[in-house]
mmCIF file of C-alpha atoms in Angstrom:
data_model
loop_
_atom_site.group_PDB
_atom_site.id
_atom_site.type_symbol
_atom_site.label_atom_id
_atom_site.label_comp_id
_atom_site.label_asym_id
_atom_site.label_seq_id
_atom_site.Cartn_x
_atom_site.Cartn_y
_atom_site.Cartn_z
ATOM 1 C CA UNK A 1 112.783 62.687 87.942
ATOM 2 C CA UNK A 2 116.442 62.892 86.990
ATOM 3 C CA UNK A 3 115.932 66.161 85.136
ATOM 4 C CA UNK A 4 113.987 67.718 87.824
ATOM 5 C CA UNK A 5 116.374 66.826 90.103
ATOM 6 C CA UNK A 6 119.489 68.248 88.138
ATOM 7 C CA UNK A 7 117.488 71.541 87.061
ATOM 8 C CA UNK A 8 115.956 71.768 91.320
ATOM 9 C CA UNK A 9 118.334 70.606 93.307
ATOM 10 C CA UNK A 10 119.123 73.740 95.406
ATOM 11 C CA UNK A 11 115.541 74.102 96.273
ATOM 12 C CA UNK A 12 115.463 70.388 97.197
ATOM 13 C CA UNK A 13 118.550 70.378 99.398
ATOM 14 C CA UNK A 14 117.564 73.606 100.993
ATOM 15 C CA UNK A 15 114.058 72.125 102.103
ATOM 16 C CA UNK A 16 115.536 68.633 103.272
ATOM 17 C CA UNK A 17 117.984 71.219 105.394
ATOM 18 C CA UNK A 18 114.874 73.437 106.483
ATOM 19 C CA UNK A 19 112.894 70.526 107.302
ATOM 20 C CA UNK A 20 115.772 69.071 109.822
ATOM 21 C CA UNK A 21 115.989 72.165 111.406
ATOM 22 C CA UNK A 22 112.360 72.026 112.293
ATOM 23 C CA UNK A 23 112.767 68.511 113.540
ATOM 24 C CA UNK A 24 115.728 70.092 115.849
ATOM 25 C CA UNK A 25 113.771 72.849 117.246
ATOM 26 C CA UNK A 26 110.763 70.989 118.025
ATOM 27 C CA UNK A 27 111.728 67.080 118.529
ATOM 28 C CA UNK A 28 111.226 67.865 122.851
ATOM 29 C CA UNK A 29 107.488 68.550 121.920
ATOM 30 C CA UNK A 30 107.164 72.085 123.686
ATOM 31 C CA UNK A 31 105.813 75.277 122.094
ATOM 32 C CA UNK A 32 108.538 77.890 121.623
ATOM 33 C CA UNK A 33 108.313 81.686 122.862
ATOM 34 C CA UNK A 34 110.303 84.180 123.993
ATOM 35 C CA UNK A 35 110.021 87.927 124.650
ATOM 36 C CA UNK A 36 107.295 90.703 123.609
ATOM 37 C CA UNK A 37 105.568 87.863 121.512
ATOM 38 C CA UNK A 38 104.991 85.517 124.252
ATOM 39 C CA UNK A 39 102.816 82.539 123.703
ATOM 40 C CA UNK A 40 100.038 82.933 120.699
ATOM 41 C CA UNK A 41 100.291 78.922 119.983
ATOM 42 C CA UNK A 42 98.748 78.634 123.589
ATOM 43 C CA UNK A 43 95.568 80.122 123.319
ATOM 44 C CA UNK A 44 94.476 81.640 119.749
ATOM 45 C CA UNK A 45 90.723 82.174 121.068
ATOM 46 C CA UNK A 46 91.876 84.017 124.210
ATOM 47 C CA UNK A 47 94.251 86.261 121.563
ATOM 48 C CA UNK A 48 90.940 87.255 119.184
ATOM 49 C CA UNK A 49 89.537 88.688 122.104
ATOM 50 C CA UNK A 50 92.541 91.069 123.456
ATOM 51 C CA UNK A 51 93.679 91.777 119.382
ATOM 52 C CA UNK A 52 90.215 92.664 118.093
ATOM 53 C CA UNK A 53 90.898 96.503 118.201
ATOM 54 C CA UNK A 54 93.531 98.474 116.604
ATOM 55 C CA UNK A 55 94.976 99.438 119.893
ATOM 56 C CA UNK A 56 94.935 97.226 122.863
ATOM 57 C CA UNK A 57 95.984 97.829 126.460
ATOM 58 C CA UNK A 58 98.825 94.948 126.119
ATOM 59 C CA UNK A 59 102.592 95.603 126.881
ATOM 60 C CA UNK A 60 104.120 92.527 125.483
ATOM 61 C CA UNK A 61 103.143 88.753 125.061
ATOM 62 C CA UNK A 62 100.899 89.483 122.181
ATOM 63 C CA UNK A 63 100.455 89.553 118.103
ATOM 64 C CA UNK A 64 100.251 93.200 116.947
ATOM 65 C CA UNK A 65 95.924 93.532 117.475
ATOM 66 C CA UNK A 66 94.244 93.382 114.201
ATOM 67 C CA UNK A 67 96.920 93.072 111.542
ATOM 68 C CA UNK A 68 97.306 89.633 113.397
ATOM 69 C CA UNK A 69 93.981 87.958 112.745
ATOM 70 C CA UNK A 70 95.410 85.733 109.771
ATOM 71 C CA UNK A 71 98.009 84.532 111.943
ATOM 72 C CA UNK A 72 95.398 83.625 114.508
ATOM 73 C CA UNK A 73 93.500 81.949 111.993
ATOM 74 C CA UNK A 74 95.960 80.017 111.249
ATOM 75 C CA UNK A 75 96.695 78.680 114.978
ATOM 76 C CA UNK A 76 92.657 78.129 115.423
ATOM 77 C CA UNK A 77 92.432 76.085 112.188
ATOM 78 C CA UNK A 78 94.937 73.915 113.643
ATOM 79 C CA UNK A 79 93.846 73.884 117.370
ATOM 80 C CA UNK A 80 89.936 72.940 115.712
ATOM 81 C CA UNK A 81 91.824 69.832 114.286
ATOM 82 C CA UNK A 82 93.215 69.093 117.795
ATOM 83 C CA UNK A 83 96.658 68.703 116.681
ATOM 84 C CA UNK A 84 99.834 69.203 118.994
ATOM 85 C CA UNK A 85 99.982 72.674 119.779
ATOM 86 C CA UNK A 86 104.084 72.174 119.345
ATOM 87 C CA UNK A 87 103.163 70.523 115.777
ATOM 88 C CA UNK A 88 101.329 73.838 114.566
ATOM 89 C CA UNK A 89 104.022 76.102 115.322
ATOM 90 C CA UNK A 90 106.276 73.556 114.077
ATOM 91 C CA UNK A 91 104.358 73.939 110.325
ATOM 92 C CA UNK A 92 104.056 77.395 110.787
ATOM 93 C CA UNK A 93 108.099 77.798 111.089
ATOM 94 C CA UNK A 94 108.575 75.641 108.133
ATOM 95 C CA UNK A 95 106.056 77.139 105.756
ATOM 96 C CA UNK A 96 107.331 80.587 106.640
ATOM 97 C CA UNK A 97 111.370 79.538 106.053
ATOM 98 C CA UNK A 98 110.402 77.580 103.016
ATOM 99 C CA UNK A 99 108.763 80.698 101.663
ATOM 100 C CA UNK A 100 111.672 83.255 102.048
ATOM 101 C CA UNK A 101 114.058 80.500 101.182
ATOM 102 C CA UNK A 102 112.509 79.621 97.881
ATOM 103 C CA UNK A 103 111.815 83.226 96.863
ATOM 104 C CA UNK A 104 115.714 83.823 97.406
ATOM 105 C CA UNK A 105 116.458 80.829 94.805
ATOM 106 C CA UNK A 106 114.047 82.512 92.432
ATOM 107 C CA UNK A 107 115.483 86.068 92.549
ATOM 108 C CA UNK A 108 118.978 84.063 91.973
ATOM 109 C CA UNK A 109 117.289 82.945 89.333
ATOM 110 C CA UNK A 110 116.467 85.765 87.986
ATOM 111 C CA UNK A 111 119.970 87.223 87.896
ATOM 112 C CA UNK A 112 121.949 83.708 86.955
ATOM 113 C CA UNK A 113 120.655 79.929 86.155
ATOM 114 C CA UNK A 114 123.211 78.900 87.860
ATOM 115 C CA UNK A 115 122.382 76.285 90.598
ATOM 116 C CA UNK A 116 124.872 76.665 92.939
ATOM 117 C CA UNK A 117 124.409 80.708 93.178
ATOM 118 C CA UNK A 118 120.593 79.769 93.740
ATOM 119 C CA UNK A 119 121.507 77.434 96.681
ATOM 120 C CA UNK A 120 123.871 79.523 98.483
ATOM 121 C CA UNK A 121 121.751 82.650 98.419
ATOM 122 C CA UNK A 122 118.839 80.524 99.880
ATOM 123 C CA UNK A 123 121.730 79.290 101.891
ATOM 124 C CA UNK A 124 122.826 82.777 102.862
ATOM 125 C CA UNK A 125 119.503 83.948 103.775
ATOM 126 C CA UNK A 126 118.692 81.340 106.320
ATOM 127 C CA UNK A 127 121.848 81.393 108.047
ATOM 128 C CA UNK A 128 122.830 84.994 107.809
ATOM 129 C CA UNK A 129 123.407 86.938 110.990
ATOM 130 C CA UNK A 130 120.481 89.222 110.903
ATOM 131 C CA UNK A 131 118.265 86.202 110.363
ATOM 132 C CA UNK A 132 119.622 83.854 113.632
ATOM 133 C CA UNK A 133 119.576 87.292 115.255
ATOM 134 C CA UNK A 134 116.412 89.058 115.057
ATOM 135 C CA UNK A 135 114.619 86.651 112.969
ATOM 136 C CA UNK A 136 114.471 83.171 114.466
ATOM 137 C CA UNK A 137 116.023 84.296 118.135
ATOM 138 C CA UNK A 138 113.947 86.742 118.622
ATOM 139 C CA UNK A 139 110.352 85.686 117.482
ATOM 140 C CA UNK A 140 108.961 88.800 116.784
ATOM 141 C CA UNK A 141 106.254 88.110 114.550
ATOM 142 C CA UNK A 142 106.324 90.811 112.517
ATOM 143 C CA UNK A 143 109.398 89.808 111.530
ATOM 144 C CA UNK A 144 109.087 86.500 110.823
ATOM 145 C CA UNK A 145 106.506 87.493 108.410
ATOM 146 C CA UNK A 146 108.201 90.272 106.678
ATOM 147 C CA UNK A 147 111.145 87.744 106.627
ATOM 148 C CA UNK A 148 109.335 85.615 104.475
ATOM 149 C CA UNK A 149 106.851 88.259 102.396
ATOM 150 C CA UNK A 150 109.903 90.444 101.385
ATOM 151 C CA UNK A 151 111.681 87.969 98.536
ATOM 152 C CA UNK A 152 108.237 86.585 97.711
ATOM 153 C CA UNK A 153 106.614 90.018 97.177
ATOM 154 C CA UNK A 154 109.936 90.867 95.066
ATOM 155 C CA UNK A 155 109.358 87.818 92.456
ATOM 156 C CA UNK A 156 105.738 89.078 92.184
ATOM 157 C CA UNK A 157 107.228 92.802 91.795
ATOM 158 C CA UNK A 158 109.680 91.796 89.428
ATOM 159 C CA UNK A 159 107.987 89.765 87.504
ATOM 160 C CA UNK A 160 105.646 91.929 86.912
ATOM 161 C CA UNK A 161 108.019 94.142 85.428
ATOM 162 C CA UNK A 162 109.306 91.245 83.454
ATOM 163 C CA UNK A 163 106.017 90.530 81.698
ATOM 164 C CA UNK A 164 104.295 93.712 81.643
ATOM 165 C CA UNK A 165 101.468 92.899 83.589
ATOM 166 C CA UNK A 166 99.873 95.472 85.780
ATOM 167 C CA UNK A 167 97.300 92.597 87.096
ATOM 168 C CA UNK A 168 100.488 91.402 89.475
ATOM 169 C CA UNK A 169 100.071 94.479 91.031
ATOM 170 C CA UNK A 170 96.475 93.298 92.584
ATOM 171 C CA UNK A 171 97.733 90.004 92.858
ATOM 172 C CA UNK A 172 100.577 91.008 95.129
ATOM 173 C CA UNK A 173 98.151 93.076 97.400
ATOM 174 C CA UNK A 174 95.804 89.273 97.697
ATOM 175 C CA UNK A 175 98.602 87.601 98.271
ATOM 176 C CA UNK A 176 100.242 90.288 101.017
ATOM 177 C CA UNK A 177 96.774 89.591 102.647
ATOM 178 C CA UNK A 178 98.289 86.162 104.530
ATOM 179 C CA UNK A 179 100.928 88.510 105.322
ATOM 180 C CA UNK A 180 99.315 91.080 107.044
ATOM 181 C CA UNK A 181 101.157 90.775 110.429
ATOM 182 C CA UNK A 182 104.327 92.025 108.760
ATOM 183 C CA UNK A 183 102.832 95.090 107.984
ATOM 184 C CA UNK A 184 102.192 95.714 111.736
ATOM 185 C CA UNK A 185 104.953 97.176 112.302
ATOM 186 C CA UNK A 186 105.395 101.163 110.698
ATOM 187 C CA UNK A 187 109.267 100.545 109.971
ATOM 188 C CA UNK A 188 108.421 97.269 107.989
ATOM 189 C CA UNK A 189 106.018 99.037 105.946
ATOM 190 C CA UNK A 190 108.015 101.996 104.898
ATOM 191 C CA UNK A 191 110.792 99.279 104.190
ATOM 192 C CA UNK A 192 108.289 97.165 101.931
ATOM 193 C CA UNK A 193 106.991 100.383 100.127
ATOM 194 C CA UNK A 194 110.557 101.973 100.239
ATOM 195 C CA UNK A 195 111.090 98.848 97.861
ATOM 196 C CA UNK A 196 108.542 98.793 95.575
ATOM 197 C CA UNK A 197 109.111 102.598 94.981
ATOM 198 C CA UNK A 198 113.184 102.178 94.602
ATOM 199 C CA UNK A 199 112.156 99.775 92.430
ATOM 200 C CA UNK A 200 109.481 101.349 89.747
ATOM 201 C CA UNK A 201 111.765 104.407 90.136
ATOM 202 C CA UNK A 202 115.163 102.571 89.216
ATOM 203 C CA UNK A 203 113.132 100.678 86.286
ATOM 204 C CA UNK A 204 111.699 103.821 84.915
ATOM 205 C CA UNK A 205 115.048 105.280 85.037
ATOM 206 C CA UNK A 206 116.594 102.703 83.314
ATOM 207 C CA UNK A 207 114.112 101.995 80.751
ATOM 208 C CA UNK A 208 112.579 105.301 79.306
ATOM 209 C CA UNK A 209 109.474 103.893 78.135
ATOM 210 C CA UNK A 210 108.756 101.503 81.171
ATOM 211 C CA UNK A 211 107.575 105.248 83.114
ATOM 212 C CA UNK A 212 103.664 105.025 82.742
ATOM 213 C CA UNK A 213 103.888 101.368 83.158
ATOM 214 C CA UNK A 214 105.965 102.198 86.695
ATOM 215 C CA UNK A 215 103.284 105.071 87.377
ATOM 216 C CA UNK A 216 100.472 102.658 86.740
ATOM 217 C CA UNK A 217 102.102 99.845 88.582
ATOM 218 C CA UNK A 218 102.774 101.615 91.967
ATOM 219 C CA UNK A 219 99.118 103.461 92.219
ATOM 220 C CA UNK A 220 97.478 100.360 91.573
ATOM 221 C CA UNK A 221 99.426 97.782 93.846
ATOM 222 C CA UNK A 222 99.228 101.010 96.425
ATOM 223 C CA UNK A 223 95.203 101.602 96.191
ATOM 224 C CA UNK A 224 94.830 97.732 96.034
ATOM 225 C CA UNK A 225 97.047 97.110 99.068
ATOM 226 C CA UNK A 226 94.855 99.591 100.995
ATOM 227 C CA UNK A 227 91.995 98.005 99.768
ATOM 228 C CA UNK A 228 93.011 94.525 100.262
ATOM 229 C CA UNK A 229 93.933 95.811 104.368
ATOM 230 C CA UNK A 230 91.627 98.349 105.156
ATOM 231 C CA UNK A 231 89.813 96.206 107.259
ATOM 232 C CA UNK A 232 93.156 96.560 109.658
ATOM 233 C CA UNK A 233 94.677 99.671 107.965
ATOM 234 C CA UNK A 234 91.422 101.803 108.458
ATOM 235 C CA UNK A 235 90.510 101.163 112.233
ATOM 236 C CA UNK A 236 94.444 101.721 112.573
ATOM 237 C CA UNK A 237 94.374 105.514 110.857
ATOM 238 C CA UNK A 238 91.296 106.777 112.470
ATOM 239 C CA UNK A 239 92.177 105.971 115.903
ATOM 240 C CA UNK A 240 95.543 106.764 115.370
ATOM 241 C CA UNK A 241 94.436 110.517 114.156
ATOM 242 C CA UNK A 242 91.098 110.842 115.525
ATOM 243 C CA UNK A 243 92.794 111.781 119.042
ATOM 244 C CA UNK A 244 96.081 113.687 119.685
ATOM 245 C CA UNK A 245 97.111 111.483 121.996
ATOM 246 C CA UNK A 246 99.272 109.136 119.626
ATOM 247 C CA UNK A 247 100.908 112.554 117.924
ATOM 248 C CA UNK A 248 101.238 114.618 121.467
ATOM 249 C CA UNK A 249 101.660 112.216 123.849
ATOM 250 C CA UNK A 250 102.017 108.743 122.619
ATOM 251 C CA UNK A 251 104.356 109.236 119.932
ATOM 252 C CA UNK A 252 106.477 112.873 119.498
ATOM 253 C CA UNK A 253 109.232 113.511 117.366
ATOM 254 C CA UNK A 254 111.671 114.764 120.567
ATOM 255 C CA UNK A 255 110.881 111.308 121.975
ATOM 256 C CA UNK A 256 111.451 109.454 118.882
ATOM 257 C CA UNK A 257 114.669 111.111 119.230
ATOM 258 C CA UNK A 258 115.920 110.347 122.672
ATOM 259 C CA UNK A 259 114.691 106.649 122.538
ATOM 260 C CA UNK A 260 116.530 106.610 119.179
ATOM 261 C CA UNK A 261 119.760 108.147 120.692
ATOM 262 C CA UNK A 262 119.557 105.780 124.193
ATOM 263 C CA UNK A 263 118.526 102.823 122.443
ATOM 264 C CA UNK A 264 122.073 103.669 119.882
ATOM 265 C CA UNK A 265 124.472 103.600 123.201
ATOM 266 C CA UNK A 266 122.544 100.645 124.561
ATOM 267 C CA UNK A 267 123.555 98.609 121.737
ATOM 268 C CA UNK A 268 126.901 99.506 121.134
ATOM 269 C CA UNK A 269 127.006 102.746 118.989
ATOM 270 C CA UNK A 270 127.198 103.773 115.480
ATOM 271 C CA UNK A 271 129.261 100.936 114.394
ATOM 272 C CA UNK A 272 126.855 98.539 115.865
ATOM 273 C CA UNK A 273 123.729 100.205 114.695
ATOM 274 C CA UNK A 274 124.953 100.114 111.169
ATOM 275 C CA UNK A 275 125.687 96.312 111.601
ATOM 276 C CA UNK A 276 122.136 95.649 112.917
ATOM 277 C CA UNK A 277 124.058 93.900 115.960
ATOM 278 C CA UNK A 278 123.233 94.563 119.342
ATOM 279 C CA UNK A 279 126.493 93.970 121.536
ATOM 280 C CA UNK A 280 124.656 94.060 125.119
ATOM 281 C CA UNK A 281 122.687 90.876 123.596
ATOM 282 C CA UNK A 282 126.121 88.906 122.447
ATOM 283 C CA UNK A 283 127.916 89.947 125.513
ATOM 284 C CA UNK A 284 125.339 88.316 127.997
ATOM 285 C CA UNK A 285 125.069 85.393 125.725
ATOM 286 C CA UNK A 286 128.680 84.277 124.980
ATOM 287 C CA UNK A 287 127.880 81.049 126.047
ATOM 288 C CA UNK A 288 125.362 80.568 122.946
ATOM 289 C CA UNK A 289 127.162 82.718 120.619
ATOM 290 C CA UNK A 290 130.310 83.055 121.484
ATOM 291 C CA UNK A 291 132.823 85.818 121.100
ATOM 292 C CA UNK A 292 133.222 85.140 117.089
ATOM 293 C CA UNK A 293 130.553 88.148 116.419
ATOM 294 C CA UNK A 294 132.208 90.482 118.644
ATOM 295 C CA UNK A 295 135.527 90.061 116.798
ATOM 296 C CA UNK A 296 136.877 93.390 114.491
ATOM 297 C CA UNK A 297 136.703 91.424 111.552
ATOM 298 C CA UNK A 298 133.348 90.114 111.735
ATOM 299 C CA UNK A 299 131.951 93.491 112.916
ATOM 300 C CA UNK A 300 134.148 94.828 109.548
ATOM 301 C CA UNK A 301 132.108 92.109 107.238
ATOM 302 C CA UNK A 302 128.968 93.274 109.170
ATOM 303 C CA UNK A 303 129.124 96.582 107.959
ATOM 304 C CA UNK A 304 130.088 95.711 104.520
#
């Protein structure tokens, strides 16, 4: 127990400090929600029914239709066992941080056995800006999900690489299939491909004879992750494409542009953009944040 203790203790401390926050957030008893994801711990059944097309006439207060089904699963399973609706959101939280957070100790690992560095990058990446931001604030779903799938599909990925093993490359699309809601979004999945395709790139680069096995690798986890979601994915392309109303009307490159360049100023500007920090939302929330984020310096660390 000793040993395990000495050679784990970042992971333990990190989970006893996970698990307190949890206790925190939910000790009142009530069901947290906030925003364009509104209430999906409140009724799971009611959510099947709007989410079980790949587009849905829903403006906000809703999981992202069919990509979301495992995370309604998840909310029935524990609504069949009549638990506290409060309790299953609770679990749901901590499984989710305990996921990302352990991940980051392993890629530490990978780079250093040193314990400390392993604690204070799983450190880092649950109390990083971005993540009390847009992450737990927020309660967006989809990123919740991708906040937890992106370090664990990266020891997968990496490990793969490690060990030569092009079977990770189906196992990573299985176990992405829990995971499915962070794929929801289109600029989390070019993100999470971006990745993996930096990545077999950078390793065939660096090791000349690692290039088929970074070929091989990419098709397969690509054709099994379409495989392993097409039940979403598929539904999602056709009536995306079948119609011209999400290219001409829905969705058009001069509109992508003038939401992109409104939504820029409303946030601050470049500087801000580049930070991933929204000034309108510090501003009208001094009173929870404070004035620290707005301060030059911080906004200077921000960008680095």
């Amino acid at each position: 127990m000793k040993k395990f203790f000495e050679a784990q203790w970042p992971e333990v401390f990190l989970l006893v400090i996970i698990t307190i926050l949890i206790i925190v957030w939910f000790k009142s008893g009530m069901v947290l929600g906030t925003g364009e994801s509104g209430l999906p711990f409140y009724n799971s059944s009611q959510l099947f029914f709007r989410n079980r097309y790949a587009w849905a006439d829903v403006i906000i207060g809703s999981p992202t239709n069919q990509p979301g089904w495992p995370f309604l699963a998840f909310i029935s399973a524990g609504q069949a066992l009549h638990l506290p609706l409060f309790l299953i959101q609770a679990a749901f939280y901590w499984l989710i941080i305990v996921v990302g957070i352990l991940s980051v100790t392993k890629l530490s690992r990978f780079l250093s056995s040193n314990n400390l560095a392993a604690f204070l990058a799983g450190g880092f990446y649950l109390f990083n800006l971005f993540t009390l931001v847009s992450v737990v604030n927020r309660m967006l779903y989809p990123f919740l999900f991708i906040y937890a799938w992106l370090p664990l599909g990266l020891v997968i990925l990496i490990q793969a690489f490690k060990t030569y093993r092009l079977s990770l490359a189906v196992l990573l699309s299985l176990i992405s299939l829990p995971f499915s809601l962070a794929f929801a979004s289109f600029p989390l999945l070019e993100l999470w491909w971006g990745v993996v395709l930096l990545w077999c790139i950078y390793t065939a680069i660096i090791n000349n004879q690692n290039r088929l096995f970074s070929l091989k690798f990419f098709l397969l986890s690509l054709i099994s992750w379409v495989l392993v979601h097409l039940w979403w994915f598929g539904p999602l392309l056709i009536s995306t494409f079948s119609s011209s109303y999400a290219s001409m009307e829905a969705v058009t490159t001069q509109g992508n542009i003038q939401a992109f360049s409104a939504l820029s100023n409303l946030v601050g500007g470049t500087s801000y953009v580049l930070s991933f920090i929204d000034r309108s939302f510090f501003s009208s929330t001094s009173a929870a944040w404070g004035k620290f984020y707005l301060n030059p310096v911080v906004q200077f660390i921000a960008l680095i």
